[in-house]
Amino acid sequence: MAKGTVVQKIIDRHYVGGEKVPGSPVSIRIDQTLTQDATGTMAYLELEAMRVPAVKTELSVSYVDHNMMQNGPENRNDHLYLQSVAAAKGVTFSAPGNGICHQVHLERFGAPGKTLLGSDSHTPTGGGIGMMAIGAGGLDVALAMAGKPFRLAYPKVIGVKLTGRLAPWCAAKDVILHLLSILTTKGNVGCVVEYFGPGVASLSVPQRATITNMGAELGVTTSIFPSDEATKRFLEAQGRAECYQELSADADAEYDRVIEIELDRIVPLAACPSSPDQIKPISELAGRKVGQVIIGSCTNSSYRDLAMVAQTLKGRRVPPQVTLAIAPGSRQVLEMLSRNGMLADIIAAGARILETGCGPCIGQGQSPAQDTITVRTFNRNFAGRTGTKGDQAYLVSPETAVAAALTGVFTDPRTLGVAYPEIAEVDHFLINDNMITRAAGADPSVEIIRKPTIGEPPVNGPLPDRIDGTVVIKVGDKITTDHIMPAGIHLKLRSNIPAYAKVAFECFTEPGRPSFAERAAAVRDAGRCGVIVGRDSYGQGSSREHAAICPMYLGVKAVIALAIERIHSANLVNFGILPLFFANAGDYDRIDEGDSVILENTHQQLAPEKTVMARVVKPNGEEWPLELKHRLSAEDIRIILAGGMLNCQ
Ligand code: MIC
Ligand code: SF4
């Protein structure tokens, strides 16, 4: 068991209860929370439903960064609700245009040694500054704002030992892509990645944050760097020296597994369509035609990244067959680039400047043409996430992206023939917090603005003792929450569950067949319960609790899979859906859509045993016993039996 690690030290300082044994549930105190608008609207509605008058954390920040297109009134309705509910409950508010939650949080609020819970899966970006920063569903974040501890499985710690330093044109992004090629996106539930070793000192905080950000794609609980002189310099440059504390693992720290990465040997890499772990060296892709390049997202849009891009573009021209779009991560970055003239170099090279926000990363604009390659500095390339069916999205570093933009083909940036612009660390970032409204306590007199597109969180009844289930859908491996609840053009429906539920599993809808939502509603209306069958690594990717709420709304009571990812599994519990596992992997092949799955004496079966027996009845009457497992704690069982966390408050 990991001893003397940074993770262990932070957990110890925030420990509330539970057994410190890997896999066992422990509760920790949460110092800070963050929400973003696409998950935050529901989180604050839940906070209201729990009748919490004021947040109890040291700091809670509400960001608006995802839903910024304002095509129709929904987005702005959400913004007004978020701004007013923040003022009422004592939450700091970062206005649309101020930047992506993770980038702004790192710049203005993150602090080493603190715990941060965020309703976004890339919250571990904060690990770059030595925070224990964890992504969770909105309801878990609402509970943390209410002062409740957060429950997590006591983690195993994977130590990543870094040695050497990165060569020119080889980037922090390539480090995390390399790690993804080793650990892949599945099988890492319950682990934390902790970086250590002599190579750490060579990486600046923004570079570390790129690595911890995309650590989310590994499916780990979080990733973390020590807090050292580089952290101190970053905080000083942000005018926040008082937040600094040194934090490192003991010399004899024990990790559950150690992976060594020699930074000098890292080469430019890409994650190929359509998973962040399909890694290839750029040299293998070199020469392939690229139609679009986008630089931005919470992974790679820091001042350092964009300054490097600006200096590479300076005096050059993006060829007409390529479009280059750039979305700075925060207003701080954009304002600095505009004041020092680098923005002019970017514009002169032919780049299209996008608003600071998530934008194309979550399918808000810039969908690529069909049958063309899009190269992005983002963290996710799940099929269709760009908004184009059959898309070919490659994830790369800003170094590789700018090389592709200038040449129109995949190009190893080391062969570009341009001197690598070494970007010096910034001594003084430009500090302008005038789009941040800092909370000065709760104010119950504030009127909460609730326009008609904002609904209530749906209510669920207690879990029936006998579940007469019907398999409404059977899906394969690595089903992401983007498959379950698509974003893109549907993102604006996040605060309207009846409307959003209609597009559940939309990518699996076959022409001429009823959709998942129609099938599930028919099962529900016939007095039965819906069951979802998945295979390995079900619920990868985002933290969106809508991937549990919408199925719940449609009458789903159980998900049966070989493995379910951490955040999604917690969201299922929070909304009263049973996460169950096949005891015998072969049973996955025997079960089909339309089969009945019957669970009797469910309440008694759940506790204390971890085995649940069910019966499968095929439409032709054939029947067989199905052995299932669960990993629920006594507290999880209590929540599920009640029909979800909102019924427990
Ligand atoms: C994402 O990158 O998929 C998102 C959009 O940021 C999500 C949150 C959401 O679905 O609103 C995430 O990563 O949790
Ligand atoms: Fe926004 Fe993309 Fe980051 Fe998610 S991954 S928070 S959509 S920039």
Coordinates of N, CA, C and O in Angstrom, one line a residue, residues 28-123:
I28 N -13.4 12.0 2.7 CA -12.5 13.1 2.9 C -13.2 14.5 2.8 O -14.3 14.6 2.2
R29 N -12.6 15.4 3.6 CA -13.2 16.8 3.6 C -12.8 17.5 2.3 O -11.7 17.3 1.8
I30 N -13.7 18.2 1.7 CA -13.4 18.9 0.5 C -13.3 20.4 0.8 O -14.1 21.1 1.4
D31 N -12.1 21.0 0.4 CA -11.9 22.4 0.6 C -12.5 23.3 -0.4 O -13.1 24.4 -0.1
Q32 N -12.4 22.9 -1.7 CA -12.9 23.8 -2.8 C -13.8 22.9 -3.7 O -13.6 21.7 -3.9
T33 N -14.7 23.6 -4.3 CA -15.4 22.9 -5.4 C -15.4 23.8 -6.7 O -15.3 25.1 -6.5
L34 N -15.6 23.2 -7.8 CA -15.9 24.0 -9.0 C -17.0 23.3 -9.8 O -17.2 22.1 -9.7
T35 N -17.8 24.1 -10.5 CA -18.8 23.6 -11.4 C -18.6 24.4 -12.7 O -18.1 25.5 -12.7
Q36 N -19.1 23.7 -13.8 CA -19.2 24.5 -15.0 C -20.7 24.5 -15.4 O -21.5 23.7 -14.9
D37 N -21.1 25.3 -16.4 CA -22.5 25.5 -16.6 C -23.2 24.3 -17.1 O -24.4 24.0 -16.7
A38 N -22.6 23.4 -17.9 CA -23.3 22.3 -18.5 C -23.7 21.2 -17.4 O -24.6 20.5 -17.6
T39 N -22.9 21.2 -16.4 CA -23.3 20.2 -15.3 C -23.7 21.0 -14.1 O -24.4 20.5 -13.2
G40 N -23.4 22.3 -14.0 CA -23.6 23.1 -12.8 C -25.1 23.5 -12.6 O -25.5 23.5 -11.5
T41 N -25.8 23.7 -13.7 CA -27.2 24.1 -13.6 C -27.9 23.0 -12.7 O -28.6 23.3 -11.7
M42 N -27.7 21.8 -13.1 CA -28.4 20.7 -12.4 C -27.8 20.6 -10.9 O -28.6 20.4 -10.0
A43 N -26.5 20.8 -10.8 CA -25.9 20.7 -9.4 C -26.5 21.8 -8.5 O -26.8 21.5 -7.3
Y44 N -26.7 23.0 -9.0 CA -27.3 24.0 -8.1 C -28.8 23.8 -7.9 O -29.3 24.1 -6.8
L45 N -29.5 23.2 -8.9 CA -30.9 22.8 -8.7 C -31.0 21.8 -7.6 O -31.9 21.8 -6.8
E46 N -30.0 20.9 -7.6 CA -30.0 19.8 -6.6 C -29.6 20.5 -5.2 O -30.2 20.1 -4.2
L47 N -28.7 21.4 -5.2 CA -28.4 22.1 -3.9 C -29.7 22.8 -3.4 O -29.9 22.7 -2.2
E48 N -30.4 23.4 -4.3 CA -31.7 24.0 -3.8 C -32.7 23.0 -3.3 O -33.3 23.2 -2.3
A49 N -32.8 21.9 -4.1 CA -33.7 20.8 -3.7 C -33.3 20.3 -2.3 O -34.2 19.8 -1.5
M50 N -32.0 20.3 -1.9 CA -31.6 19.8 -0.6 C -31.8 21.0 0.4 O -31.4 20.8 1.6
R51 N -32.3 22.1 0.0 CA -32.5 23.2 0.9 C -31.3 23.7 1.7 O -31.3 23.9 2.9
V52 N -30.2 23.8 0.9 CA -28.9 24.3 1.5 C -28.9 25.8 1.4 O -28.9 26.3 0.3
P53 N -28.9 26.5 2.5 CA -29.0 28.0 2.3 C -27.7 28.6 1.9 O -27.7 29.7 1.2
A54 N -26.5 28.0 2.3 CA -25.2 28.7 2.0 C -24.2 27.6 1.8 O -24.2 26.6 2.6
V55 N -23.2 27.8 0.9 CA -22.2 26.8 0.8 C -21.2 26.8 2.0 O -21.0 27.8 2.6
K56 N -20.7 25.6 2.3 CA -19.9 25.5 3.5 C -18.4 25.3 3.2 O -17.6 25.0 4.1
T57 N -18.0 25.3 2.0 CA -16.6 25.0 1.6 C -15.8 26.3 1.9 O -16.3 27.4 2.1
E58 N -14.5 26.1 1.8 CA -13.6 27.3 1.9 C -13.8 28.2 0.6 O -13.8 29.4 0.7
L59 N -14.0 27.5 -0.5 CA -14.2 28.3 -1.8 C -15.0 27.4 -2.7 O -14.7 26.2 -2.9
S60 N -16.1 27.9 -3.3 CA -16.8 27.2 -4.4 C -16.9 28.2 -5.5 O -17.3 29.4 -5.3
V61 N -16.6 27.7 -6.7 CA -16.6 28.6 -7.9 C -17.5 28.0 -9.0 O -17.4 26.8 -9.3
S62 N -18.3 28.9 -9.5 CA -19.2 28.5 -10.6 C -18.7 29.1 -11.9 O -18.6 30.4 -12.0
Y63 N -18.4 28.3 -12.9 CA -17.8 28.8 -14.2 C -18.9 28.7 -15.3 O -19.7 27.7 -15.3
V64 N -18.8 29.6 -16.2 CA -19.6 29.4 -17.4 C -18.6 29.3 -18.6 O -17.9 30.3 -18.9
D65 N -18.5 28.2 -19.2 CA -17.5 28.0 -20.3 C -17.9 27.0 -21.4 O -17.4 27.0 -22.5
H66 N -18.9 26.2 -21.1 CA -19.3 25.2 -22.1 C -20.4 25.7 -23.1 O -20.2 25.6 -24.3
N67 N -21.5 26.1 -22.5 CA -22.6 26.5 -23.3 C -22.6 28.0 -23.6 O -23.2 28.8 -23.0
M68 N -21.8 28.3 -24.7 CA -21.6 29.8 -24.9 C -22.1 30.2 -26.3 O -22.0 31.4 -26.6
M69 N -22.7 29.3 -27.1 CA -23.1 29.7 -28.4 C -24.3 30.6 -28.4 O -24.5 31.4 -29.3
Q70 N -25.2 30.4 -27.4 CA -26.4 31.1 -27.3 C -27.3 31.1 -28.6 O -27.8 32.1 -29.1
N71 N -27.4 29.9 -29.2 CA -28.4 29.7 -30.3 C -29.7 29.4 -29.6 O -29.9 28.3 -29.2
G72 N -30.5 30.4 -29.5 CA -31.8 30.2 -28.7 C -31.5 30.7 -27.3 O -30.3 30.8 -26.9
P73 N -32.5 30.8 -26.5 CA -32.4 31.4 -25.2 C -31.8 30.5 -24.1 O -31.4 31.0 -23.0
E74 N -31.7 29.2 -24.4 CA -31.4 28.3 -23.3 C -30.1 28.6 -22.6 O -30.0 28.5 -21.3
N75 N -29.1 28.8 -23.3 CA -27.7 29.0 -22.7 C -27.8 30.2 -21.8 O -27.3 30.2 -20.6
R76 N -28.3 31.3 -22.3 CA -28.3 32.6 -21.5 C -29.2 32.4 -20.2 O -28.9 32.9 -19.2
N77 N -30.3 31.7 -20.4 CA -31.2 31.4 -19.3 C -30.4 30.7 -18.2 O -30.5 31.0 -17.0
D78 N -29.6 29.7 -18.6 CA -28.8 29.0 -17.6 C -27.8 29.9 -17.0 O -27.6 29.9 -15.7
H79 N -27.1 30.8 -17.8 CA -26.1 31.7 -17.2 C -26.7 32.6 -16.1 O -26.2 32.8 -15.0
L80 N -28.0 33.1 -16.4 CA -28.6 34.0 -15.4 C -29.0 33.2 -14.2 O -28.8 33.7 -13.0
Y81 N -29.4 32.0 -14.3 CA -29.7 31.2 -13.1 C -28.4 31.0 -12.3 O -28.4 31.2 -11.1
L82 N -27.4 30.6 -13.0 CA -26.1 30.3 -12.3 C -25.6 31.5 -11.6 O -25.1 31.4 -10.4
Q83 N -25.6 32.7 -12.2 CA -25.1 33.9 -11.6 C -25.9 34.3 -10.4 O -25.4 34.6 -9.3
S84 N -27.3 34.1 -10.5 CA -28.1 34.5 -9.4 C -28.0 33.5 -8.2 O -27.9 33.9 -7.0
V85 N -28.0 32.2 -8.6 CA -27.9 31.2 -7.5 C -26.6 31.3 -6.8 O -26.5 31.1 -5.6
A86 N -25.5 31.7 -7.5 CA -24.2 31.8 -6.9 C -24.3 32.9 -5.9 O -23.8 32.8 -4.7
A87 N -24.9 34.1 -6.3 CA -24.9 35.2 -5.3 C -25.8 34.8 -4.1 O -25.4 35.2 -3.0
A88 N -26.8 34.0 -4.3 CA -27.7 33.7 -3.2 C -27.0 32.7 -2.2 O -27.2 32.8 -1.0
K89 N -26.2 31.8 -2.8 CA -25.6 30.7 -1.9 C -24.2 31.0 -1.4 O -23.6 30.2 -0.7
G90 N -23.6 32.1 -1.9 CA -22.2 32.3 -1.5 C -21.2 31.6 -2.3 O -20.1 31.2 -1.8
V91 N -21.4 31.6 -3.6 CA -20.5 30.9 -4.6 C -19.9 32.0 -5.4 O -20.6 32.9 -5.9
T92 N -18.6 31.9 -5.7 CA -17.9 32.8 -6.5 C -18.3 32.5 -8.0 O -18.4 31.3 -8.3
F93 N -18.4 33.5 -8.8 CA -18.9 33.3 -10.2 C -18.0 33.9 -11.2 O -17.5 35.0 -11.1
S94 N -17.6 33.0 -12.2 CA -16.7 33.4 -13.3 C -17.6 33.5 -14.5 O -18.2 32.5 -15.0
A95 N -17.7 34.7 -15.1 CA -18.6 35.0 -16.2 C -18.2 34.3 -17.5 O -17.0 34.1 -17.7
P96 N -19.2 34.1 -18.4 CA -18.8 33.6 -19.7 C -17.8 34.6 -20.4 O -18.0 35.8 -20.4
G97 N -16.8 34.0 -20.9 CA -15.7 34.8 -21.6 C -14.5 34.9 -20.7 O -13.4 35.3 -21.1
N98 N -14.6 34.5 -19.4 CA -13.5 34.6 -18.5 C -12.6 33.4 -18.7 O -11.4 33.4 -18.3
G99 N -13.1 32.3 -19.3 CA -12.2 31.2 -19.5 C -12.8 29.8 -19.1 O -13.8 29.7 -18.4
I100 N -12.0 28.8 -19.5 CA -12.4 27.4 -19.2 C -12.1 27.2 -17.7 O -11.0 27.6 -17.2
C101 N -13.1 26.5 -17.0 CA -13.0 26.4 -15.6 C -11.6 25.9 -15.1 O -11.0 26.5 -14.2
H102 N -11.1 24.9 -15.8 CA -9.8 24.3 -15.2 C -8.6 25.2 -15.4 O -7.8 25.3 -14.5
Q103 N -8.6 26.0 -16.5 CA -7.5 26.9 -16.7 C -7.6 28.1 -15.7 O -6.6 28.4 -15.1
V104 N -8.8 28.6 -15.6 CA -9.0 29.7 -14.7 C -8.7 29.3 -13.2 O -8.1 30.0 -12.4
H105 N -9.2 28.1 -12.9 CA -9.0 27.7 -11.5 C -7.5 27.5 -11.2 O -7.1 27.9 -10.1
L106 N -6.8 27.0 -12.1 CA -5.4 26.8 -11.9 C -4.7 28.2 -11.7 O -3.9 28.4 -10.8
E107 N -5.1 29.2 -12.6 CA -4.5 30.5 -12.5 C -4.9 31.2 -11.2 O -4.0 31.8 -10.5
R108 N -6.2 31.2 -10.9 CA -6.6 32.2 -9.9 C -7.0 31.6 -8.5 O -7.1 32.3 -7.5
F109 N -7.2 30.2 -8.4 CA -7.7 29.7 -7.1 C -7.0 28.4 -6.6 O -7.0 28.2 -5.4
G110 N -6.4 27.7 -7.5 CA -5.8 26.4 -7.1 C -4.7 26.6 -6.1 O -4.0 27.6 -6.1
A111 N -4.6 25.7 -5.1 CA -3.6 25.8 -4.1 C -3.1 24.4 -3.7 O -3.9 23.5 -3.5
P112 N -1.7 24.3 -3.6 CA -1.2 22.9 -3.2 C -1.7 22.4 -1.9 O -2.0 23.2 -1.0
G113 N -1.9 21.1 -1.8 CA -2.3 20.5 -0.6 C -3.8 20.5 -0.3 O -4.3 19.9 0.6
K114 N -4.6 21.3 -1.1 CA -6.0 21.4 -0.9 C -6.7 20.3 -1.7 O -6.2 19.7 -2.6
T115 N -8.0 20.0 -1.3 CA -8.8 19.1 -2.0 C -9.8 19.9 -2.8 O -10.3 20.9 -2.4
L116 N -10.0 19.5 -4.1 CA -10.9 20.2 -5.0 C -11.8 19.1 -5.6 O -11.4 18.1 -6.1
L117 N -13.1 19.3 -5.5 CA -14.1 18.4 -6.2 C -14.8 19.3 -7.3 O -15.3 20.3 -7.0
G118 N -14.8 18.8 -8.5 CA -15.4 19.5 -9.6 C -16.4 18.7 -10.4 O -16.1 17.5 -10.6
S119 N -17.5 19.3 -10.9 CA -18.4 18.6 -11.7 C -18.0 18.6 -13.1 O -18.7 19.0 -14.0
D120 N -16.8 18.1 -13.3 CA -16.2 18.0 -14.6 C -15.0 17.0 -14.5 O -14.2 17.1 -13.6
S121 N -15.0 16.1 -15.5 CA -14.0 15.0 -15.3 C -12.5 15.5 -15.4 O -11.6 14.8 -15.0
H122 N -12.3 16.7 -16.0 CA -11.0 17.2 -16.1 C -10.5 18.1 -14.9 O -9.5 18.7 -15.0
T123 N -11.3 18.0 -13.8 CA -10.9 18.7 -12.6 C -9.5 18.3 -12.2 O -8.8 19.2 -11.6

